Coordinates of C-alpha atoms in Angstrom, one line a residue:
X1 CA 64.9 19.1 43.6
X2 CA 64.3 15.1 44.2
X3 CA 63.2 16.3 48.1
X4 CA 60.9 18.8 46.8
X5 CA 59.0 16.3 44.7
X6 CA 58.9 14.2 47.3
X7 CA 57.4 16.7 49.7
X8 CA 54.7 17.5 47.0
X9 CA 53.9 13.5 46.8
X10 CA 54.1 13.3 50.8
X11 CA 51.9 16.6 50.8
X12 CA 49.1 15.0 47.8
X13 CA 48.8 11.8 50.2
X14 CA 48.2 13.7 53.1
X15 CA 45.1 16.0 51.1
X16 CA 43.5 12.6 49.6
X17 CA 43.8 10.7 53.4
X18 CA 42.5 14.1 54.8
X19 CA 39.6 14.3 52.7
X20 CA 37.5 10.9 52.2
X21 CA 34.8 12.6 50.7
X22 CA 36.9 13.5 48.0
X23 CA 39.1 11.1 47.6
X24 CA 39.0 7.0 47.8
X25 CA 41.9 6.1 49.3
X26 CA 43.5 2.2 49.1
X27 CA 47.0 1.0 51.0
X28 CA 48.4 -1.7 50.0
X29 CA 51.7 -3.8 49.8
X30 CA 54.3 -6.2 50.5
X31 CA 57.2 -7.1 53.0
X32 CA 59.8 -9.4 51.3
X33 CA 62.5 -11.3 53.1
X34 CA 65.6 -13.0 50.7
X35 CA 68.9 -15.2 52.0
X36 CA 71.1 -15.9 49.3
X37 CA 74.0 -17.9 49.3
X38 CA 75.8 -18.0 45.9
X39 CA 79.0 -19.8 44.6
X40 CA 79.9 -18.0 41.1
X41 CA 81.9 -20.4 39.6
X42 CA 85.4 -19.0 40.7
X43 CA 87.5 -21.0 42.8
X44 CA 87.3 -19.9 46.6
X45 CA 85.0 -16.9 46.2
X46 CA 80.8 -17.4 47.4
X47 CA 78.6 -14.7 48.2
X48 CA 76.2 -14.5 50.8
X49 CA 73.9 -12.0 51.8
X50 CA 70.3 -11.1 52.8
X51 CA 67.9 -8.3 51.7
X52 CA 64.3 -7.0 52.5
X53 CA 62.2 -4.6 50.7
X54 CA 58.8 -2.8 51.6
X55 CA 56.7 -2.1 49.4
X56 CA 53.9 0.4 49.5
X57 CA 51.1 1.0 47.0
X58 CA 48.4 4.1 47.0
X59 CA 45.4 4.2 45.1
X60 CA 43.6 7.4 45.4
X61 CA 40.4 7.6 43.6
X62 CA 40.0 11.4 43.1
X63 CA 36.7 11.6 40.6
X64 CA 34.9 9.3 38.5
X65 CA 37.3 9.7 36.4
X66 CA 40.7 10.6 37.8
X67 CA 43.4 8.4 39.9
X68 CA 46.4 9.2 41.4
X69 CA 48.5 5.9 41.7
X70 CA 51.8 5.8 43.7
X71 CA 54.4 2.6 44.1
X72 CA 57.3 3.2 47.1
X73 CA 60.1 0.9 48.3
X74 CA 62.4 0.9 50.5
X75 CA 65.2 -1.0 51.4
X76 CA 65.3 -0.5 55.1
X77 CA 69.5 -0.5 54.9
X78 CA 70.9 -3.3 53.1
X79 CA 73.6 -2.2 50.6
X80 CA 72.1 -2.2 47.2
X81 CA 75.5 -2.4 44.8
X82 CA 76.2 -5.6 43.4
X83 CA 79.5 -5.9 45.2
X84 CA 77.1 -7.5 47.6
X85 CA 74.0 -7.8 46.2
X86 CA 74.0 -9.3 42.2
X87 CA 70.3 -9.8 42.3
X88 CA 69.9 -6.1 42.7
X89 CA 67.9 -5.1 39.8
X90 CA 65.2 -2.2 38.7
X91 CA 62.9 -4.1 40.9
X92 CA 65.0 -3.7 43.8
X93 CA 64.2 -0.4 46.0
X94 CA 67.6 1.5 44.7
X95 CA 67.4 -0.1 41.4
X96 CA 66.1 2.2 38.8
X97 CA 67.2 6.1 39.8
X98 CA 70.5 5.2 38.5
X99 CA 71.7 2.4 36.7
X100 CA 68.8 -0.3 36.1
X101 CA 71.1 -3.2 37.4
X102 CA 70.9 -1.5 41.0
X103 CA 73.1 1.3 42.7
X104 CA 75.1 2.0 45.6
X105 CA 73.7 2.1 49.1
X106 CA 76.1 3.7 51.1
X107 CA 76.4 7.4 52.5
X108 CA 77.9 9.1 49.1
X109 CA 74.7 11.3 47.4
X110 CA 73.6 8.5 45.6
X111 CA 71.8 7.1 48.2
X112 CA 68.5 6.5 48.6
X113 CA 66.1 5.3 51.5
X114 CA 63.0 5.3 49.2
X115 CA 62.5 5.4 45.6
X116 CA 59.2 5.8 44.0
X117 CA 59.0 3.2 41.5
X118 CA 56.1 5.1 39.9
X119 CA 53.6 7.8 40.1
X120 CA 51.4 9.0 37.7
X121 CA 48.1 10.0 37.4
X122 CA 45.2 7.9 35.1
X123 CA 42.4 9.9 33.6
X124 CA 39.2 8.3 32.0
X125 CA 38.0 10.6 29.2
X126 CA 35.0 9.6 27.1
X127 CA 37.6 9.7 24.2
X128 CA 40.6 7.5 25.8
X129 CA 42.7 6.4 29.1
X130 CA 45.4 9.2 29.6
X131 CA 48.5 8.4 32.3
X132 CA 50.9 11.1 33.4
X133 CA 53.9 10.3 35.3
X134 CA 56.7 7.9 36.1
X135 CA 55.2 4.8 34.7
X136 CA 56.6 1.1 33.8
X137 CA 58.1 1.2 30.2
X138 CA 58.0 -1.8 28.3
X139 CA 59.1 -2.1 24.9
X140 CA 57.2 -4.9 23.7
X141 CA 56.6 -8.2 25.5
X142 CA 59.6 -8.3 27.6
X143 CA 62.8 -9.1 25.6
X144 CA 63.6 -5.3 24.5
X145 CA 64.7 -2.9 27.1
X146 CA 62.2 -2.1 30.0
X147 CA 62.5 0.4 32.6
X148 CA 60.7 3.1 34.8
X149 CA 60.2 6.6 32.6
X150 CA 58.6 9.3 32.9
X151 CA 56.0 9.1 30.5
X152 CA 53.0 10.3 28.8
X153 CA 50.3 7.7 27.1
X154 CA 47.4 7.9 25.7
X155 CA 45.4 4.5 24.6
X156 CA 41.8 3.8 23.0
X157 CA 40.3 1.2 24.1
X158 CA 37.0 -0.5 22.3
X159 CA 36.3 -4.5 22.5
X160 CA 38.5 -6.5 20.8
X161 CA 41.3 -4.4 20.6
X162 CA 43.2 -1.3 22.0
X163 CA 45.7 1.3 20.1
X164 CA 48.3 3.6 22.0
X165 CA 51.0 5.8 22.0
X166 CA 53.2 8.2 24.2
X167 CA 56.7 9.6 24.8
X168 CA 59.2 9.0 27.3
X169 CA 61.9 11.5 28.4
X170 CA 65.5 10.1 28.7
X171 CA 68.3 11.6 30.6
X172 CA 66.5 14.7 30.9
X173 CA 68.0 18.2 31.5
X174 CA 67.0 21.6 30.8
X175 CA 63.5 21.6 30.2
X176 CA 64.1 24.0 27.2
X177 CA 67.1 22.6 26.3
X178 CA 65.9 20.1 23.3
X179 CA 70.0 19.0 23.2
X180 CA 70.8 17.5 26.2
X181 CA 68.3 14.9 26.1
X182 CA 66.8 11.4 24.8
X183 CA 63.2 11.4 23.6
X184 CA 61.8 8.0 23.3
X185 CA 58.4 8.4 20.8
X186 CA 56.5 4.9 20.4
X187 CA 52.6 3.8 19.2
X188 CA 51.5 0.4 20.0
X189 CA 48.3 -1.9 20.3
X190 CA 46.7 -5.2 20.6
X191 CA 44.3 -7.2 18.5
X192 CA 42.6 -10.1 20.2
X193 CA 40.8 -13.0 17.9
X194 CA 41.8 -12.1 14.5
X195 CA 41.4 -15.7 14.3
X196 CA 39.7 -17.1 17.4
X197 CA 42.2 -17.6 20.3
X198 CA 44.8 -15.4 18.3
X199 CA 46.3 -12.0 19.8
X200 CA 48.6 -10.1 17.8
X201 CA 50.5 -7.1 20.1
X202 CA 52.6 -4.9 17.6
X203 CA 55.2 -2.1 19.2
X204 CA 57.0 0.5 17.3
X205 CA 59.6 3.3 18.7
X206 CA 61.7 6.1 17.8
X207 CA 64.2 7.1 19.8
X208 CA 66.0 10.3 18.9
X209 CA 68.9 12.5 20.6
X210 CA 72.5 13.5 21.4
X211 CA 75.0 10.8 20.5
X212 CA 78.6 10.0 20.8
X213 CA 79.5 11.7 18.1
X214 CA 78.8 14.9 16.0
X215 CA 75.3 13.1 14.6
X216 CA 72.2 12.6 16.6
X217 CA 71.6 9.1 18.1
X218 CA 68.5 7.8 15.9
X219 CA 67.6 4.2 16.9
X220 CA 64.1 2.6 15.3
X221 CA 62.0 -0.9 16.7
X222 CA 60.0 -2.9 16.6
X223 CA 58.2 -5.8 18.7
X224 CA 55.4 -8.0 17.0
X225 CA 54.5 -10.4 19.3
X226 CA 51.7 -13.1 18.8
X227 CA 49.6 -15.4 21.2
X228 CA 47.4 -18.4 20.5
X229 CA 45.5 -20.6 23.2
X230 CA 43.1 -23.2 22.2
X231 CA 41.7 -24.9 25.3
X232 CA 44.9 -26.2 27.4
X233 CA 47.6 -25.3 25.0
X234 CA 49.3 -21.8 24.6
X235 CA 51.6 -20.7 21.9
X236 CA 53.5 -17.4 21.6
X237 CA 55.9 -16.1 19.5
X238 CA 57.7 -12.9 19.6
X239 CA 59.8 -11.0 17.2
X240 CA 62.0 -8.0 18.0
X241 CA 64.4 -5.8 15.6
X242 CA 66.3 -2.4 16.1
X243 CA 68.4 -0.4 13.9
X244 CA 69.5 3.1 13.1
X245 CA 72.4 5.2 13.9
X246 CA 74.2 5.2 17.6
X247 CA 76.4 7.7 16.4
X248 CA 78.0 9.3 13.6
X249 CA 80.5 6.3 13.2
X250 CA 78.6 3.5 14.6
X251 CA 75.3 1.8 12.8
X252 CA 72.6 -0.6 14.3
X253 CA 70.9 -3.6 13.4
X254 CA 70.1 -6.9 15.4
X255 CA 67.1 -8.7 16.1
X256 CA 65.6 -11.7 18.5
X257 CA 63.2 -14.0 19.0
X258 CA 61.8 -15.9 20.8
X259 CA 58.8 -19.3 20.9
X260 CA 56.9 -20.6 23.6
X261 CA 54.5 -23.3 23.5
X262 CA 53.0 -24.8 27.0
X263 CA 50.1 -27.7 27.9
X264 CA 47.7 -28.2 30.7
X265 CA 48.3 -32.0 31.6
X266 CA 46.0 -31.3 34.9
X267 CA 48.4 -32.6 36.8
X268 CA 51.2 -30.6 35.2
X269 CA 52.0 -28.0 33.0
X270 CA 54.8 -28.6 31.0
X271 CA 56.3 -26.3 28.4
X272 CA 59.0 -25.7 26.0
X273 CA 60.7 -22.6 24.8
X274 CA 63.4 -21.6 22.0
X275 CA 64.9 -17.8 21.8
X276 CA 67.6 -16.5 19.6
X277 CA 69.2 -13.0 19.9
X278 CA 71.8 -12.1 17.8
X279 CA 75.1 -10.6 18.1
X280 CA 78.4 -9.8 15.9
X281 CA 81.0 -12.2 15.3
X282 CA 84.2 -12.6 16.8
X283 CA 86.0 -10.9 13.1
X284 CA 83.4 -8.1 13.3
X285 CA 84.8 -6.9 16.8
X286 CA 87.6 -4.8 16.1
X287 CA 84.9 -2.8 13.4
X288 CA 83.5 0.1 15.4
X289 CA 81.4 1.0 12.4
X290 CA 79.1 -2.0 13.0
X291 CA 77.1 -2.5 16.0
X292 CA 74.9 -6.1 15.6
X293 CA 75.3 -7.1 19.3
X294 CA 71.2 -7.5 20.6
X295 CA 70.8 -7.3 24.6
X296 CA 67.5 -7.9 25.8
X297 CA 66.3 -6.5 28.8
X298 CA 66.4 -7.9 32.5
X299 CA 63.0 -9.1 32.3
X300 CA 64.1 -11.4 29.8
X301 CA 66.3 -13.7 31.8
X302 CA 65.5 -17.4 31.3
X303 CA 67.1 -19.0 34.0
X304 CA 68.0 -18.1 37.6
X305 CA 71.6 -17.9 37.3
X306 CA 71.8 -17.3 33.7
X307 CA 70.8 -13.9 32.4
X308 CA 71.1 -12.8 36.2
X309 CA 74.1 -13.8 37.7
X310 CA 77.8 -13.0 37.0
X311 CA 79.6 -16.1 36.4
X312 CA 83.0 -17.7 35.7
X313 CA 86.9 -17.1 36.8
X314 CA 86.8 -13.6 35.5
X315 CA 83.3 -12.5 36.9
X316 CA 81.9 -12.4 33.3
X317 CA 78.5 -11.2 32.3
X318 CA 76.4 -13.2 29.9
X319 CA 77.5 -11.4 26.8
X320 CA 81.0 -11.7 27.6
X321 CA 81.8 -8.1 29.3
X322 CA 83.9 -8.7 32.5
X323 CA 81.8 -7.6 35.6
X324 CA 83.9 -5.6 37.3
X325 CA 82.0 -5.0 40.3
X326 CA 78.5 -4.9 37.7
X327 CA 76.4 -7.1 35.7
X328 CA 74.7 -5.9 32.9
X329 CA 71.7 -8.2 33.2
X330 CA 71.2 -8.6 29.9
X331 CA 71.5 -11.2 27.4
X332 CA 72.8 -11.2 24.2
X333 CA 75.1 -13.0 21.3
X334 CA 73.3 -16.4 22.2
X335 CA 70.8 -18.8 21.8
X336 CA 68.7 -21.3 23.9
X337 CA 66.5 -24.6 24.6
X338 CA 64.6 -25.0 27.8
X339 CA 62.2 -27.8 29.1
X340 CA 59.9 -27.2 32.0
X341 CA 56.9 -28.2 34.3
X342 CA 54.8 -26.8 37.1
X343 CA 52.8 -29.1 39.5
X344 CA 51.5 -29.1 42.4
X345 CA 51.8 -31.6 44.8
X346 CA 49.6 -30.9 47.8
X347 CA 47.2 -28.0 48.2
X348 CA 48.9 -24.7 48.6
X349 CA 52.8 -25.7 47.1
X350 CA 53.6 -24.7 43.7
X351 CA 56.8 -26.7 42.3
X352 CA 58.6 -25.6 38.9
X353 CA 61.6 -27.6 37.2
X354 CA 63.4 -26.5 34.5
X355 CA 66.6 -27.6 32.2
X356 CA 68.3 -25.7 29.4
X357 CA 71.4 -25.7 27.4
X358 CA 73.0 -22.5 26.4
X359 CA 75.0 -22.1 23.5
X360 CA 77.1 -18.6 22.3
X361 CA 75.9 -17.2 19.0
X362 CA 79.5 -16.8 18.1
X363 CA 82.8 -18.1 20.0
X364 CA 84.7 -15.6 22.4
X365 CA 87.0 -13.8 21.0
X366 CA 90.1 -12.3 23.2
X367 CA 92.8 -9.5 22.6
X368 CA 96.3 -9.9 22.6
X369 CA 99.1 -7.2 23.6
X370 CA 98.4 -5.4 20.0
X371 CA 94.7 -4.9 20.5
X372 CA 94.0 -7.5 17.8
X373 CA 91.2 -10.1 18.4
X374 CA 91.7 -13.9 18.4
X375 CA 89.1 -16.1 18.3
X376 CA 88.8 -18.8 21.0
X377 CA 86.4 -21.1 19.1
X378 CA 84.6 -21.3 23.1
X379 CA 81.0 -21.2 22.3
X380 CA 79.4 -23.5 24.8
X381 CA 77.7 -21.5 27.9
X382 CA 76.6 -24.4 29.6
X383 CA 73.4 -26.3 30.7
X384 CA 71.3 -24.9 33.7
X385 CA 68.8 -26.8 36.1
X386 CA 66.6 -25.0 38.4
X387 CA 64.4 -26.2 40.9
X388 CA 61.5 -23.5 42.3
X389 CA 59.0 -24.6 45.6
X390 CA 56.2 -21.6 46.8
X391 CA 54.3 -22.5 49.7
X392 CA 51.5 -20.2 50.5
X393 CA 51.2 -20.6 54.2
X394 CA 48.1 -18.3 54.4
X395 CA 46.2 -15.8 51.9
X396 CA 48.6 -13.2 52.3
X397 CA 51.8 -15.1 53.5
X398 CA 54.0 -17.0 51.4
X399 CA 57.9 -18.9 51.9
X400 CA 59.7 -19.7 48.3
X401 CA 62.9 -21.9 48.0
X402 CA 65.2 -21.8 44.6
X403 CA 68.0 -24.0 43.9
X404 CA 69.8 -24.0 40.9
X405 CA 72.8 -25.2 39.4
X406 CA 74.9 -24.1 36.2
X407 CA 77.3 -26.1 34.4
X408 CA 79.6 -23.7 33.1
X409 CA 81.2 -24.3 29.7
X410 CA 84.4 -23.6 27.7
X411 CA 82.6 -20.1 26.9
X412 CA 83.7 -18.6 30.6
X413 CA 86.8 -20.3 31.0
X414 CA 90.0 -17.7 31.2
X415 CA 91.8 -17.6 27.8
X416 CA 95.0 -15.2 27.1
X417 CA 97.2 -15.4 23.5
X418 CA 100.6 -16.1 23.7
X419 CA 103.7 -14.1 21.5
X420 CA 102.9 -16.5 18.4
X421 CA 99.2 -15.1 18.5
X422 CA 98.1 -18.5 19.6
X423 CA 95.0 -18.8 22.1
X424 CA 95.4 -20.8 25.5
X425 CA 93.2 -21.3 28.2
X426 CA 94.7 -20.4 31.5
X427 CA 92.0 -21.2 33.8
X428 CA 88.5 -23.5 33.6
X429 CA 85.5 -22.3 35.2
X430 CA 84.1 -24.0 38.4
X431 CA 80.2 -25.0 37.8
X432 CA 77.8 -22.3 39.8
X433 CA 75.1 -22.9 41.8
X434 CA 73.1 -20.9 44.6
X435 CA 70.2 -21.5 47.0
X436 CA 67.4 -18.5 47.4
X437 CA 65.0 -18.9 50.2
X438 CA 62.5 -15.9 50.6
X439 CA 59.7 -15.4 52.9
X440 CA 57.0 -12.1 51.6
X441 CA 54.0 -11.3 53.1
X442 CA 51.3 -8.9 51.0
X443 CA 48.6 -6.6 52.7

């Protein structure tokens, strides 16, 4: 089925290239070349790997009114599974047909030399913008979960502000099979100047379908999200919250947040920025009826090893999962403070510090023999600096260095419980660091 869509994509370009007087057709894209090398924070073990991704983007103006649009990447061969690779992501080329965090590359059937990221189709109609396809899926500003769907939106637009809504299918099976499915319904908009330099951007979904139970997974949002700028200085402020049932047994509710506020020195911007996302406490995890644990979504990573990178002795993910071989990229159960500033130095080199400090909403919690959870009273993640240099050597061709260093706290260190039920720590966690240089050019 996947080749036959692919020959009818293949076969749509080929028409629209074919047929100029028809058709508008724009190529565009980008070649991107990475080096990591990354020391996780467990003794004796470093990574190091590189990748490279095309990336192809079609615009073919059909009518007046009507565009097809079509995003392809490929890998060109490097394996995609985080075994190798933990900055694969749904932004990588063999990131988003299976799991978001990336997929394996190999020769099994879950392979894939190109993935269409999107394709859809835009129509202009003199009552609204409708887009048909696989599309990006945001839900809200960045922190909730994000990720390619195929989707159907519809949005008004008039000055001053524009309304919307749509449906997404998840896990989709039978097409007449209603039970064997996720439907994700949402309406959304965005109101600009309600006071002057004010923008309010509310979000609200439904997301209804099979569960893991007898009852029908029913999860509710919402994302209310504010911006203000007044000449050099930007504020923003966003507020998410989900609930509803996962299954019969298991209810929902958590919330984050997150505030921003930045200012145009001329010679630097400097900013600051505060987020809290919730999560259950370490008595509340042997109670399957309660789910408060709030993971935000990839894009929502603050720092370049944290929220991105497995780290500590037992390859732990942010919220505290062991990795096993995957990262979740998400964060959740924490809360933290970041400083940071953008210069540059010369004409054409961009330069961005930034430190943090990263603290555990509540302390890890561990199981002994029995199954019963202990809490470890470990609830500091650590500070982070990162250091980020873009030099743009020409229009289209640009070389980036990252370097950043995590200093791991008592939160990933290796903790067991001994026959009196007492918690030891059997094992600190080195400090993690790695060093990113990528070269991309865009055509």
């Amino acid at each position: 089925m996947k080749k036959y869509w692919m020959w009818v994509l293949a076969a749509t370009l080929i028409v629209a290239m074919a047929m100029p007087a028809l058709a508008d057709v724009n190529v565009s894209g980008s070649y991107r070349l990475r080096g990591v090398y990354y020391e996780p924070g467990k003794p004796d073990t470093n990574l190091s790997w590189y990748d490279n991704r095309l990336r192809f983007e079609v615009t073919a103006k059909v009518s007046d009114d009507l565009t097809m649009f079509i995003q392809a990447d490929s890998g060109l061969g490097y394996n995609g599974h985080e075994n190798f690779n933990p900055l694969a992501n749904q932004d990588s080329y063999d990131g988003v047909l299976s799991q978001h965090y990336g997929a394996d590359r190999d020769t099994s059937g879950n392979a894939h030399d190109i993935v269409f990221q999107r394709a859809y189709f835009k129509y202009n109609s003199p009552i609204g913008i409708f887009q048909v396809g696989r599309q990006w899926a945001f839900w809200g500003n960045g922190m909730l979960i994000s990720m390619n769907r195929n989707r159907v939106k519809y949005v008004f637009k008039r000055p001053g502000y524009f309304l919307g809504c749509g449906l997404d299918k998840w896990d989709e099976g039978a097409l007449t099979d209603s039970t064997d499915d996720l439907d994700h319904y949402f309406v959304f908009g965005s109101f600009s100047n309600l006071v002057e330099g004010l923008t309010w951007s509310p979000w609200f979904g439904f997301v209804h379908g099979p569960g893991s139970g007898a009852e029908d997974k029913d999860v509710y949002y919402t994302s209310q999200a504010l911006k203000y700028v007044l000449d050099k200085l930007t504020v923003s402020a966003e507020f998410d919250y989900k609930w509803g049932n996962v299954s019969a047994s298991k209810d929902l509710s958590s919330y984050g947040f997150d505030l921003q506020a930045s200012y145009d020195l001329d010679i630097a911007k400097v900013g600051i920025e505060y987020a809290f996302l919730n999560g259950e406490s370490a008595n509340d995890k042997n109670r399957a009826s309660k789910a408060k644990i709030f993971k935000s979504s990839y894009w929502f990573s603050p720092f370049v090893i944290f929220g991105e990178l497995p780290i500590g002795p037992e390859l732990l993910a942010p919220d505290g999962t062991p990795w096993n071989g995957r990262n979740t990229h998400q964060l959740a159960n924490c809360y933290f403070f970041k400083v940071y500033a953008t210069a540059s130095p010369i004409e054409n080199l961009s330069v961005t510090g930034a430190i943090g400090y990263i603290q555990a909403d509540e302390a890890r919690a561990v199981q002994d023999s029995a199954g019963n959870w202990h809490n470890t009273g470990a609830d500091n993640m650590g500070w982070e600096f990162d250091l980020i240099g873009t030099y743009k050597i020409t229009d289209n061709l640009s070389y980036t260095v990252v370097g950043a260093y995590f200093t791991a706290g008592d939160y990933f260190d290796k903790y067991t419980v001994n026959s009196s039920g007492n918690v030891i720590r059997t094992q600190e966690s080195d400090d993690a660091y790695v060093l990113l240089h990528q070269i991309q050019i865009n055509f």
